[in-house]
Amino acid sequence: MPNDAFGHSQPASRSTAAPEAAVATNGFATRAIRSGQDPCFATGSTIVPVYQTATFTQDEIGVTKGFDYSRSGNPTRRALESQLASLENARFASAFGSGMAAANGTCSLLRAGDHIVAVADLYGGTHRLFSEVFPRYGIETTYVDMCDVEATRAAVRPNTKLFWVETPTNPLLRIIDIAAIAALKKPGQIVAADNTFATPFWQSPLELGADVVMHSTTKYLSGHSDVVGGIVITNDPDLHAQIAFHQNAVGAIPGPWDSYLTLRGAKTLALRMREHERNARAVAQFLAGHDDVAEVYYPGLASHPQHELAKRQMRGFGGVVSFRPRGGAERARAFAKATGIFNLATSLGGVESLICSPTVMTHASVSPERKRELGITEDLLRLSVGIEDEADLLADLGRAFEISRAAGLVLAAL
Ligand SMILES: Cc1ncc(COP(=O)(O)O)c(C=O)c1O
């Protein structure tokens, strides 16, 4: 593969192929730090620069150094695409300006008249895209409990083109058997997996039979809650060509600075994910042993109904824990107000711990009836467990139980 004047590997065409040697030979942490990140040939810059430019000067008409316009391609974005493709052990990636733009980019593989079979308890924004935007373009979705493979098979129609898997699910952390769903696929059908919660550090959907993986890079991949972005990754050159065409044609791209922040964040993914999980296990165990907790959802707990599947399919269980404190919606509301280290904020996957009420915050766009059916009710709280000190996190939760219990007693006495 030739290098451009700046020392970055340049595929002959405008494709965003990741450097294949790095994919094949190096371990995860090495790929995160090295893939797509050769030193700059011209200046020796060890770190991929922020190519904050809209356009690229040509030597003569039609003779470029691999880039002509930053919507079509930008070296900082290219480095990010190579890095993230290699983390999924894949050849191709297309970066988008948000996770939702990446979900939409994945669905650019569909045409009017196509049908999606989607996991029932998926992220609220994806539900909104499928339910409120795609029907306008003649694309319908059937939501199904994908833990039930037979029910998933029964939802397939002659015009089904796409299976949309999200696992672990948001916010109830149910586990979908990716290989079992991929086994339902007929020629011409595609399985796409939203791997945002698990990350490529813990789960490799392409190796389990998915055709496309997407992420909200806003979450663990960038890891510091300071940038919004998305990525679509595949090994299939034809699918990649269609998604890359859409990326350029529609233009929902991340800018160079956002690409840089995501690239920098993803370098430490391995380190961060180990810490997120260590803390999340401690939090899940603490909650499971607490008298004021009605239910805990974490696939790493032996009591989780799909713990065995999670162990088989994932290399670790991630950093999100959901739970229901005893005392219903009022207690949950008081609890979310009482934490000090867990910020009350939507999103997840940053180094800082967050708490949210999925029914009001992340899943606000899902209808109340559907949320009730799925168990996304006002007594449910979701924690994104950060990488602060474990003892501080447990103390914060302990304090919030006490404060919210006291608040309940005061209310009861009124
Ligand atoms: C699982 C999942 N997928 C997709 C998205 C959408 O990503 P973004 O907010 O970056 O558009 C989110 C956002 O919370 C998410 O949790």
CSV table of C-alpha atoms and ligand atoms in Angstrom, one decimal:
chain,number,residue,atom,x,y,z
A,1,MET,CA,0.0,0.0,0.0
A,2,PRO,CA,1.6,3.3,-1.0
A,3,ASN,CA,2.2,6.2,1.5
A,4,ASP,CA,1.1,9.7,0.9
A,5,ALA,CA,3.4,12.7,1.3
A,6,PHE,CA,2.4,12.7,5.0
A,7,GLY,CA,3.4,9.1,5.6
A,8,HIS,CA,-0.2,7.8,6.0
A,9,SER,CA,-1.0,4.6,4.3
A,10,GLN,CA,-2.9,5.4,1.1
A,11,PRO,CA,-5.1,2.8,-0.6
A,12,ALA,CA,-5.1,3.2,-4.3
A,13,SER,CA,-8.8,4.2,-4.4
A,14,ARG,CA,-10.8,6.4,-2.0
A,15,SER,CA,-11.7,3.4,0.1
A,16,THR,CA,-11.1,3.5,3.9
A,17,ALA,CA,-9.3,0.1,4.1
A,18,ALA,CA,-7.4,-0.3,7.4
A,19,PRO,CA,-3.8,-1.3,7.0
A,20,GLU,CA,-4.2,-5.1,6.9
A,21,ALA,CA,-0.8,-6.1,8.5
A,22,ALA,CA,-1.8,-4.3,11.7
A,23,VAL,CA,-5.1,-6.2,11.8
A,24,ALA,CA,-3.6,-9.6,11.3
A,25,THR,CA,-0.6,-9.5,13.6
A,26,ASN,CA,-0.9,-7.3,16.6
A,27,GLY,CA,-2.8,-7.5,19.9
A,28,PHE,CA,-5.7,-5.3,20.9
A,29,ALA,CA,-3.9,-2.6,22.8
A,30,THR,CA,-1.2,-2.4,20.2
A,31,ARG,CA,-3.7,-2.0,17.4
A,32,ALA,CA,-5.5,0.7,19.4
A,33,ILE,CA,-2.3,2.7,19.6
A,34,ARG,CA,-0.7,1.9,16.3
A,35,SER,CA,-3.2,1.1,13.6
A,36,GLY,CA,-3.6,3.9,11.0
A,37,GLN,CA,-1.2,6.0,13.1
A,38,ASP,CA,2.2,5.9,11.4
A,39,PRO,CA,4.4,8.9,12.1
A,40,CYS,CA,4.1,11.7,9.6
A,41,PHE,CA,6.5,11.2,6.7
A,42,ALA,CA,6.9,14.9,6.1
A,43,THR,CA,7.5,16.2,9.7
A,44,GLY,CA,8.0,13.1,11.9
A,45,SER,CA,4.9,14.0,14.0
A,46,THR,CA,4.4,11.0,16.1
A,47,ILE,CA,0.8,11.8,16.7
A,48,VAL,CA,-1.7,12.0,13.9
A,49,PRO,CA,-2.2,15.7,13.3
A,50,VAL,CA,-5.6,17.4,13.3
A,51,TYR,CA,-5.9,18.1,9.6
A,52,GLN,CA,-8.2,21.1,10.1
A,53,THR,CA,-8.8,21.8,6.4
A,54,ALA,CA,-11.8,21.6,4.2
A,55,THR,CA,-9.8,21.2,0.9
A,56,PHE,CA,-6.5,19.8,-0.4
A,57,THR,CA,-4.3,21.5,-3.0
A,58,GLN,CA,-3.8,19.4,-6.1
A,59,ASP,CA,-0.4,19.2,-7.9
A,60,GLU,CA,-2.3,19.4,-11.2
A,61,ILE,CA,-5.9,18.8,-12.2
A,62,GLY,CA,-6.9,15.4,-10.9
A,63,VAL,CA,-3.5,14.7,-9.3
A,64,THR,CA,-4.0,14.6,-5.5
A,65,LYS,CA,-2.1,13.2,-2.6
A,66,GLY,CA,-5.0,11.0,-1.8
A,67,PHE,CA,-7.5,13.6,-0.5
A,68,ASP,CA,-9.3,16.4,-2.3
A,69,TYR,CA,-12.2,17.5,0.0
A,70,SER,CA,-12.8,16.7,3.7
A,71,ARG,CA,-16.3,15.5,3.3
A,72,SER,CA,-15.0,12.8,1.0
A,73,GLY,CA,-11.9,12.0,3.1
A,74,ASN,CA,-9.7,13.6,5.7
A,75,PRO,CA,-6.4,12.1,7.0
A,76,THR,CA,-7.4,12.5,10.7
A,77,ARG,CA,-10.7,10.8,10.0
A,78,ARG,CA,-8.9,8.1,7.9
A,79,ALA,CA,-6.6,7.3,10.8
A,80,LEU,CA,-9.6,6.9,13.1
A,81,GLU,CA,-11.4,4.7,10.6
A,82,SER,CA,-8.3,2.5,10.3
A,83,GLN,CA,-7.8,2.3,14.0
A,84,LEU,CA,-11.5,1.4,14.8
A,85,ALA,CA,-11.7,-1.1,11.9
A,86,SER,CA,-8.6,-2.9,13.3
A,87,LEU,CA,-10.2,-3.1,16.8
A,88,GLU,CA,-13.1,-5.1,15.3
A,89,ASN,CA,-10.6,-7.2,13.4
A,90,ALA,CA,-12.1,-5.8,10.2
A,91,ARG,CA,-11.0,-4.3,6.9
A,92,PHE,CA,-13.3,-1.3,6.5
A,93,ALA,CA,-14.8,1.5,8.6
A,94,SER,CA,-16.8,4.7,7.9
A,95,ALA,CA,-16.9,7.3,10.6
A,96,PHE,CA,-20.0,9.4,11.1
A,97,GLY,CA,-20.9,12.5,13.0
A,98,SER,CA,-23.0,10.6,15.7
A,99,GLY,CA,-24.0,7.1,16.6
A,100,MET,CA,-27.4,7.9,15.1
A,101,ALA,CA,-25.8,9.0,11.8
A,102,ALA,CA,-23.9,5.7,11.9
A,103,ALA,CA,-27.1,3.7,12.4
A,104,ASN,CA,-28.7,5.6,9.5
A,105,GLY,CA,-25.5,5.0,7.4
A,106,THR,CA,-25.9,1.2,8.1
A,107,CYS,CA,-29.5,1.4,7.0
A,108,SER,CA,-28.4,3.0,3.7
A,109,LEU,CA,-28.1,-0.7,2.7
A,110,LEU,CA,-31.9,-0.8,2.6
A,111,ARG,CA,-34.4,0.3,-0.1
A,112,ALA,CA,-38.1,1.3,-0.1
A,113,GLY,CA,-40.1,-1.9,0.5
A,114,ASP,CA,-37.5,-3.5,2.7
A,115,HIS,CA,-38.2,-4.8,6.2
A,116,ILE,CA,-36.2,-4.7,9.4
A,117,VAL,CA,-36.4,-7.2,12.3
A,118,ALA,CA,-35.1,-5.4,15.3
A,119,VAL,CA,-34.5,-6.3,19.0
A,120,ALA,CA,-37.4,-5.0,21.0
A,121,ASP,CA,-35.6,-3.2,23.8
A,122,LEU,CA,-33.2,-1.2,21.7
A,123,TYR,CA,-31.8,2.3,22.3
A,124,GLY,CA,-34.6,4.9,22.2
A,125,GLY,CA,-33.0,6.9,19.4
A,126,THR,CA,-32.7,3.9,17.2
A,127,HIS,CA,-36.3,3.0,17.9
A,128,ARG,CA,-37.3,6.6,16.9
A,129,LEU,CA,-35.3,6.3,13.6
A,130,PHE,CA,-36.9,3.0,12.8
A,131,SER,CA,-40.4,3.9,13.9
A,132,GLU,CA,-40.8,7.6,12.9
A,133,VAL,CA,-38.3,8.2,10.1
A,134,PHE,CA,-38.0,5.1,8.0
A,135,PRO,CA,-41.7,4.5,7.5
A,136,ARG,CA,-41.7,7.8,5.5
A,137,TYR,CA,-39.3,6.1,3.1
A,138,GLY,CA,-41.2,2.8,2.8
A,139,ILE,CA,-39.1,0.8,5.3
A,140,GLU,CA,-41.0,-1.1,8.1
A,141,THR,CA,-39.7,-2.6,11.3
A,142,THR,CA,-40.9,-5.5,13.4
A,143,TYR,CA,-39.7,-5.4,17.0
A,144,VAL,CA,-39.2,-8.8,18.6
A,145,ASP,CA,-37.7,-10.3,21.8
A,146,MET,CA,-34.5,-11.5,20.1
A,147,CYS,CA,-33.7,-13.6,23.2
A,148,ASP,CA,-36.3,-15.9,21.6
A,149,VAL,CA,-34.7,-17.1,18.4
A,150,GLU,CA,-38.0,-18.9,17.3
A,151,ALA,CA,-39.9,-15.6,17.7
A,152,THR,CA,-37.2,-13.9,15.7
A,153,ARG,CA,-37.5,-16.5,12.9
A,154,ALA,CA,-41.3,-16.0,12.9
A,155,ALA,CA,-40.9,-12.2,12.5
A,156,VAL,CA,-39.0,-12.6,9.2
A,157,ARG,CA,-41.0,-11.7,6.1
A,158,PRO,CA,-40.2,-12.3,2.4
A,159,ASN,CA,-38.9,-8.7,2.2
A,160,THR,CA,-36.8,-8.8,5.4
A,161,LYS,CA,-33.4,-7.3,4.6
A,162,LEU,CA,-31.9,-6.5,7.9
A,163,PHE,CA,-31.7,-8.0,11.4
A,164,TRP,CA,-30.8,-5.3,13.9
A,165,VAL,CA,-29.2,-6.7,17.0
A,166,GLU,CA,-28.2,-4.6,20.1
A,167,THR,CA,-26.5,-6.6,22.8
A,168,PRO,CA,-26.3,-6.1,25.8
A,169,THR,CA,-29.5,-4.2,25.3
A,170,ASN,CA,-30.1,-0.7,26.6
A,171,PRO,CA,-31.2,-0.3,29.5
A,172,LEU,CA,-32.1,-3.8,30.6
A,173,LEU,CA,-28.8,-5.5,29.7
A,174,ARG,CA,-30.4,-8.6,28.1
A,175,ILE,CA,-28.1,-10.7,25.9
A,176,ILE,CA,-28.9,-11.6,22.3
A,177,ASP,CA,-27.2,-14.7,20.9
A,178,ILE,CA,-25.5,-13.1,17.8
A,179,ALA,CA,-24.5,-16.4,16.3
A,180,ALA,CA,-28.0,-17.8,16.6
A,181,ILE,CA,-29.5,-14.7,14.9
A,182,ALA,CA,-26.9,-14.8,12.2
A,183,ALA,CA,-27.8,-18.5,11.6
A,184,LEU,CA,-31.4,-17.3,10.6
A,185,LYS,CA,-30.0,-15.2,7.8
A,186,LYS,CA,-30.8,-16.1,4.2
A,187,PRO,CA,-28.7,-14.9,1.1
A,188,GLY,CA,-29.2,-11.2,0.6
A,189,GLN,CA,-30.1,-10.6,4.3
A,190,ILE,CA,-27.8,-8.6,6.6
A,191,VAL,CA,-27.1,-8.8,10.3
A,192,ALA,CA,-26.1,-5.5,11.9
A,193,ALA,CA,-24.9,-5.3,15.5
A,194,ASP,CA,-24.8,-2.2,17.7
A,195,ASN,CA,-21.7,-3.0,19.7
A,196,THR,CA,-21.7,0.2,21.7
A,197,PHE,CA,-22.3,-1.3,25.2
A,198,ALA,CA,-19.9,-4.2,24.8
A,199,THR,CA,-17.1,-2.5,22.8
A,200,PRO,CA,-14.7,-4.5,20.6
A,201,PHE,CA,-12.7,-5.1,23.7
A,202,TRP,CA,-15.3,-7.5,25.1
A,203,GLN,CA,-17.3,-8.6,22.1
A,204,SER,CA,-16.6,-9.3,18.3
A,205,PRO,CA,-19.9,-9.5,16.5
A,206,LEU,CA,-18.3,-9.9,13.0
A,207,GLU,CA,-16.6,-13.1,14.3
A,208,LEU,CA,-20.0,-14.3,15.5
A,209,GLY,CA,-21.6,-13.9,12.1
A,210,ALA,CA,-22.7,-10.3,11.9
A,211,ASP,CA,-22.0,-8.5,8.6
A,212,VAL,CA,-21.8,-5.0,10.0
A,213,VAL,CA,-21.0,-3.5,13.4
A,214,MET,CA,-21.9,0.0,14.4
A,215,HIS,CA,-21.0,2.0,17.5
A,216,SER,CA,-21.9,5.3,19.1
A,217,THR,CA,-18.3,6.3,19.5
A,218,THR,CA,-19.6,9.0,21.9
A,219,LYS,CA,-19.5,6.3,24.5
A,220,TYR,CA,-16.6,3.9,25.4
A,221,LEU,CA,-14.6,4.3,22.2
A,222,SER,CA,-13.9,8.0,22.7
A,223,GLY,CA,-14.4,7.4,26.4
A,224,HIS,CA,-14.3,11.0,27.9
A,225,SER,CA,-17.8,12.4,27.2
A,226,ASP,CA,-16.3,15.2,25.2
A,227,VAL,CA,-17.3,14.3,21.6
A,228,VAL,CA,-20.3,12.8,19.7
A,229,GLY,CA,-19.6,10.4,16.9
A,230,GLY,CA,-20.3,7.0,15.3
A,231,ILE,CA,-18.7,4.3,13.2
A,232,VAL,CA,-19.8,1.5,10.9
A,233,ILE,CA,-17.4,-1.4,10.4
A,234,THR,CA,-17.5,-4.4,8.0
A,235,ASN,CA,-15.3,-6.9,6.3
A,236,ASP,CA,-17.5,-7.0,3.2
A,237,PRO,CA,-16.1,-4.7,0.4
A,238,ASP,CA,-19.5,-4.4,-1.3
A,239,LEU,CA,-21.3,-3.4,1.9
A,240,HIS,CA,-18.5,-1.0,2.7
A,241,ALA,CA,-18.6,0.6,-0.7
A,242,GLN,CA,-22.4,1.3,-0.2
A,243,ILE,CA,-21.9,2.7,3.3
A,244,ALA,CA,-18.9,4.8,2.2
A,245,PHE,CA,-20.9,6.1,-0.8
A,246,HIS,CA,-23.7,7.2,1.6
A,247,GLN,CA,-21.1,8.8,4.0
A,248,ASN,CA,-19.9,11.0,1.2
A,249,ALA,CA,-23.2,11.6,-0.5
A,250,VAL,CA,-25.1,12.5,2.6
A,251,GLY,CA,-22.1,14.1,4.4
A,252,ALA,CA,-22.9,13.2,8.0
A,253,ILE,CA,-19.2,13.1,8.8
A,254,PRO,CA,-17.2,13.9,12.0
A,255,GLY,CA,-14.9,16.9,11.7
A,256,PRO,CA,-11.1,16.5,12.0
A,257,TRP,CA,-11.1,17.7,15.6
A,258,ASP,CA,-13.8,15.3,16.7
A,259,SER,CA,-12.0,12.5,14.8
A,260,TYR,CA,-8.8,13.3,16.6
A,261,LEU,CA,-10.5,13.3,20.0
A,262,THR,CA,-12.1,9.9,19.3
A,263,LEU,CA,-8.8,8.5,18.0
A,264,ARG,CA,-7.0,9.7,21.1
A,265,GLY,CA,-9.6,8.3,23.4
A,266,ALA,CA,-9.7,4.9,21.8
A,267,LYS,CA,-6.0,4.5,22.3
A,268,THR,CA,-6.7,3.6,26.0
A,269,LEU,CA,-9.8,1.5,25.4
A,270,ALA,CA,-8.2,-1.7,26.8
A,271,LEU,CA,-7.1,0.0,30.0
A,272,ARG,CA,-10.4,1.8,30.5
A,273,MET,CA,-12.6,-1.2,29.8
A,274,ARG,CA,-10.8,-3.4,32.4
A,275,GLU,CA,-11.3,-0.7,35.0
A,276,HIS,CA,-14.9,0.0,34.0
A,277,GLU,CA,-15.7,-3.7,34.3
A,278,ARG,CA,-13.9,-4.1,37.6
A,279,ASN,CA,-15.9,-1.3,39.1
A,280,ALA,CA,-19.1,-2.4,37.5
A,281,ARG,CA,-18.8,-5.9,39.0
A,282,ALA,CA,-18.2,-4.4,42.4
A,283,VAL,CA,-21.2,-2.1,42.0
A,284,ALA,CA,-23.5,-4.9,40.7
A,285,GLN,CA,-22.5,-7.1,43.7
A,286,PHE,CA,-23.0,-4.2,46.1
A,287,LEU,CA,-26.5,-3.6,44.7
A,288,ALA,CA,-27.3,-7.3,44.6
A,289,GLY,CA,-26.5,-7.5,48.4
A,290,HIS,CA,-28.4,-4.4,49.4
A,291,ASP,CA,-31.7,-4.6,51.3
A,292,ASP,CA,-33.1,-1.6,49.5
A,293,VAL,CA,-32.7,-3.0,46.0
A,294,ALA,CA,-35.5,-4.9,44.3
A,295,GLU,CA,-33.7,-6.0,41.1
A,296,VAL,CA,-30.2,-5.7,39.5
A,297,TYR,CA,-29.4,-6.1,35.8
A,298,TYR,CA,-25.8,-7.0,35.0
A,299,PRO,CA,-24.7,-9.8,32.7
A,300,GLY,CA,-21.7,-10.5,34.9
A,301,LEU,CA,-23.9,-11.6,37.8
A,302,ALA,CA,-24.4,-15.4,38.0
A,303,SER,CA,-28.1,-14.6,38.7
A,304,HIS,CA,-28.5,-12.9,35.3
A,305,PRO,CA,-30.8,-15.1,33.2
A,306,GLN,CA,-28.3,-15.1,30.3
A,307,HIS,CA,-25.1,-15.2,32.3
A,308,GLU,CA,-23.9,-18.4,30.5
A,309,LEU,CA,-24.6,-16.9,27.1
A,310,ALA,CA,-22.8,-13.7,28.1
A,311,LYS,CA,-19.8,-15.8,29.2
A,312,ARG,CA,-19.7,-17.6,25.9
A,313,GLN,CA,-20.3,-14.6,23.6
A,314,MET,CA,-18.4,-11.9,25.5
A,315,ARG,CA,-14.9,-11.7,27.0
A,316,GLY,CA,-16.2,-9.4,29.7
A,317,PHE,CA,-19.4,-7.8,30.8
A,318,GLY,CA,-18.9,-4.1,30.4
A,319,GLY,CA,-19.5,-1.1,32.6
A,320,VAL,CA,-23.3,-0.5,32.7
A,321,VAL,CA,-25.5,-1.7,35.6
A,322,SER,CA,-29.2,-1.1,35.9
A,323,PHE,CA,-31.3,-1.6,39.0
A,324,ARG,CA,-34.6,-0.9,40.7
A,325,PRO,CA,-34.4,0.5,44.3
A,326,ARG,CA,-37.2,-0.6,46.6
A,327,GLY,CA,-39.8,2.2,47.0
A,328,GLY,CA,-40.8,2.6,43.3
A,329,ALA,CA,-40.6,5.7,41.2
A,330,GLU,CA,-40.4,8.2,44.1
A,331,ARG,CA,-37.5,6.4,45.6
A,332,ALA,CA,-35.7,6.2,42.3
A,333,ARG,CA,-36.2,9.9,41.7
A,334,ALA,CA,-34.8,10.7,45.2
A,335,PHE,CA,-31.9,8.3,44.7
A,336,ALA,CA,-30.9,9.9,41.4
A,337,LYS,CA,-30.9,13.3,43.0
A,338,ALA,CA,-28.9,12.1,46.0
A,339,THR,CA,-25.7,10.8,44.3
A,340,GLY,CA,-22.7,13.0,44.4
A,341,ILE,CA,-20.1,11.2,42.3
A,342,PHE,CA,-22.6,9.6,39.9
A,343,ASN,CA,-23.7,12.7,37.8
A,344,LEU,CA,-27.4,12.7,36.8
A,345,ALA,CA,-26.8,12.8,33.1
A,346,THR,CA,-27.8,10.9,29.9
A,347,SER,CA,-25.0,9.0,28.0
A,348,LEU,CA,-22.6,6.4,29.2
A,349,GLY,CA,-19.1,5.1,28.6
A,350,GLY,CA,-17.1,8.0,29.8
A,351,VAL,CA,-14.4,7.8,32.6
A,352,GLU,CA,-16.9,9.6,34.9
A,353,SER,CA,-19.8,7.7,36.5
A,354,LEU,CA,-23.3,8.7,35.5
A,355,ILE,CA,-26.8,7.8,36.7
A,356,CYS,CA,-29.9,8.2,34.6
A,357,SER,CA,-33.6,7.4,34.5
A,358,PRO,CA,-34.0,5.6,31.1
A,359,THR,CA,-37.8,6.0,31.0
A,360,VAL,CA,-37.5,9.8,31.2
A,361,MET,CA,-34.1,10.4,29.6
A,362,THR,CA,-32.6,7.9,27.1
A,363,HIS,CA,-35.9,6.3,26.1
A,364,ALA,CA,-38.1,9.4,26.3
A,365,SER,CA,-39.1,8.9,22.6
A,366,VAL,CA,-40.5,5.4,23.2
A,367,SER,CA,-44.3,5.3,23.9
A,368,PRO,CA,-45.4,4.8,27.5
A,369,GLU,CA,-47.2,1.6,26.7
A,370,ARG,CA,-44.2,0.1,24.9
A,371,LYS,CA,-41.9,1.1,27.8
A,372,ARG,CA,-44.3,-0.6,30.3
A,373,GLU,CA,-44.3,-3.7,28.1
A,374,LEU,CA,-40.5,-3.8,28.1
A,375,GLY,CA,-40.1,-3.1,31.8
A,376,ILE,CA,-38.6,0.4,31.3
A,377,THR,CA,-40.6,2.0,34.1
A,378,GLU,CA,-39.9,5.0,36.4
A,379,ASP,CA,-38.4,2.9,39.2
A,380,LEU,CA,-35.6,1.8,36.9
A,381,LEU,CA,-32.2,3.5,37.1
A,382,ARG,CA,-29.2,3.0,34.9
A,383,LEU,CA,-25.6,3.5,36.0
A,384,SER,CA,-22.6,4.0,33.7
A,385,VAL,CA,-19.9,3.0,36.1
A,386,GLY,CA,-16.8,5.1,35.5
A,387,ILE,CA,-13.2,4.5,36.5
A,388,GLU,CA,-13.0,6.5,39.7
A,389,ASP,CA,-12.0,4.6,42.9
A,390,GLU,CA,-14.2,1.7,43.7
A,391,ALA,CA,-14.5,2.6,47.4
A,392,ASP,CA,-15.7,6.1,46.5
A,393,LEU,CA,-18.4,4.8,44.1
A,394,LEU,CA,-19.7,2.3,46.6
A,395,ALA,CA,-19.8,5.0,49.3
A,396,ASP,CA,-21.6,7.4,47.0
A,397,LEU,CA,-24.3,4.7,46.3
A,398,GLY,CA,-24.6,3.8,50.0
A,399,ARG,CA,-25.1,7.5,50.9
A,400,ALA,CA,-27.8,7.8,48.2
A,401,PHE,CA,-29.7,4.9,49.6
A,402,GLU,CA,-29.6,6.5,53.0
A,403,ILE,CA,-30.6,10.0,51.8
A,404,SER,CA,-33.4,8.6,49.5
A,405,ARG,CA,-34.7,6.4,52.4
A,406,ALA,CA,-34.8,9.4,54.7
A,407,ALA,CA,-36.6,11.5,52.0
A,408,GLY,CA,-39.2,8.7,51.7
A,409,LEU,CA,-39.8,8.7,55.5
A,410,VAL,CA,-40.3,12.4,55.5
A,411,LEU,CA,-42.8,12.2,52.6
A,412,ALA,CA,-44.6,9.4,54.3
A,413,ALA,CA,-44.9,11.4,57.5
A,414,LEU,CA,-46.5,14.4,55.7
B,1,LIG,C1,-26.6,1.6,22.2
B,1,LIG,C2,-26.7,3.0,21.5
B,1,LIG,N1,-26.6,3.0,20.2
B,1,LIG,C3,-26.7,4.2,19.6
B,1,LIG,C4,-26.7,5.4,20.3
B,1,LIG,C5,-26.8,6.8,19.6
B,1,LIG,O1,-25.5,7.4,19.6
B,1,LIG,P1,-25.3,9.0,19.5
B,1,LIG,O2,-25.9,9.6,20.7
B,1,LIG,O3,-23.8,9.1,19.4
B,1,LIG,O4,-26.0,9.4,18.3
B,1,LIG,C6,-26.7,5.4,21.7
B,1,LIG,C7,-26.8,6.6,22.5
B,1,LIG,O5,-27.0,6.6,23.7
B,1,LIG,C8,-26.7,4.1,22.3
B,1,LIG,O6,-26.7,4.0,23.7
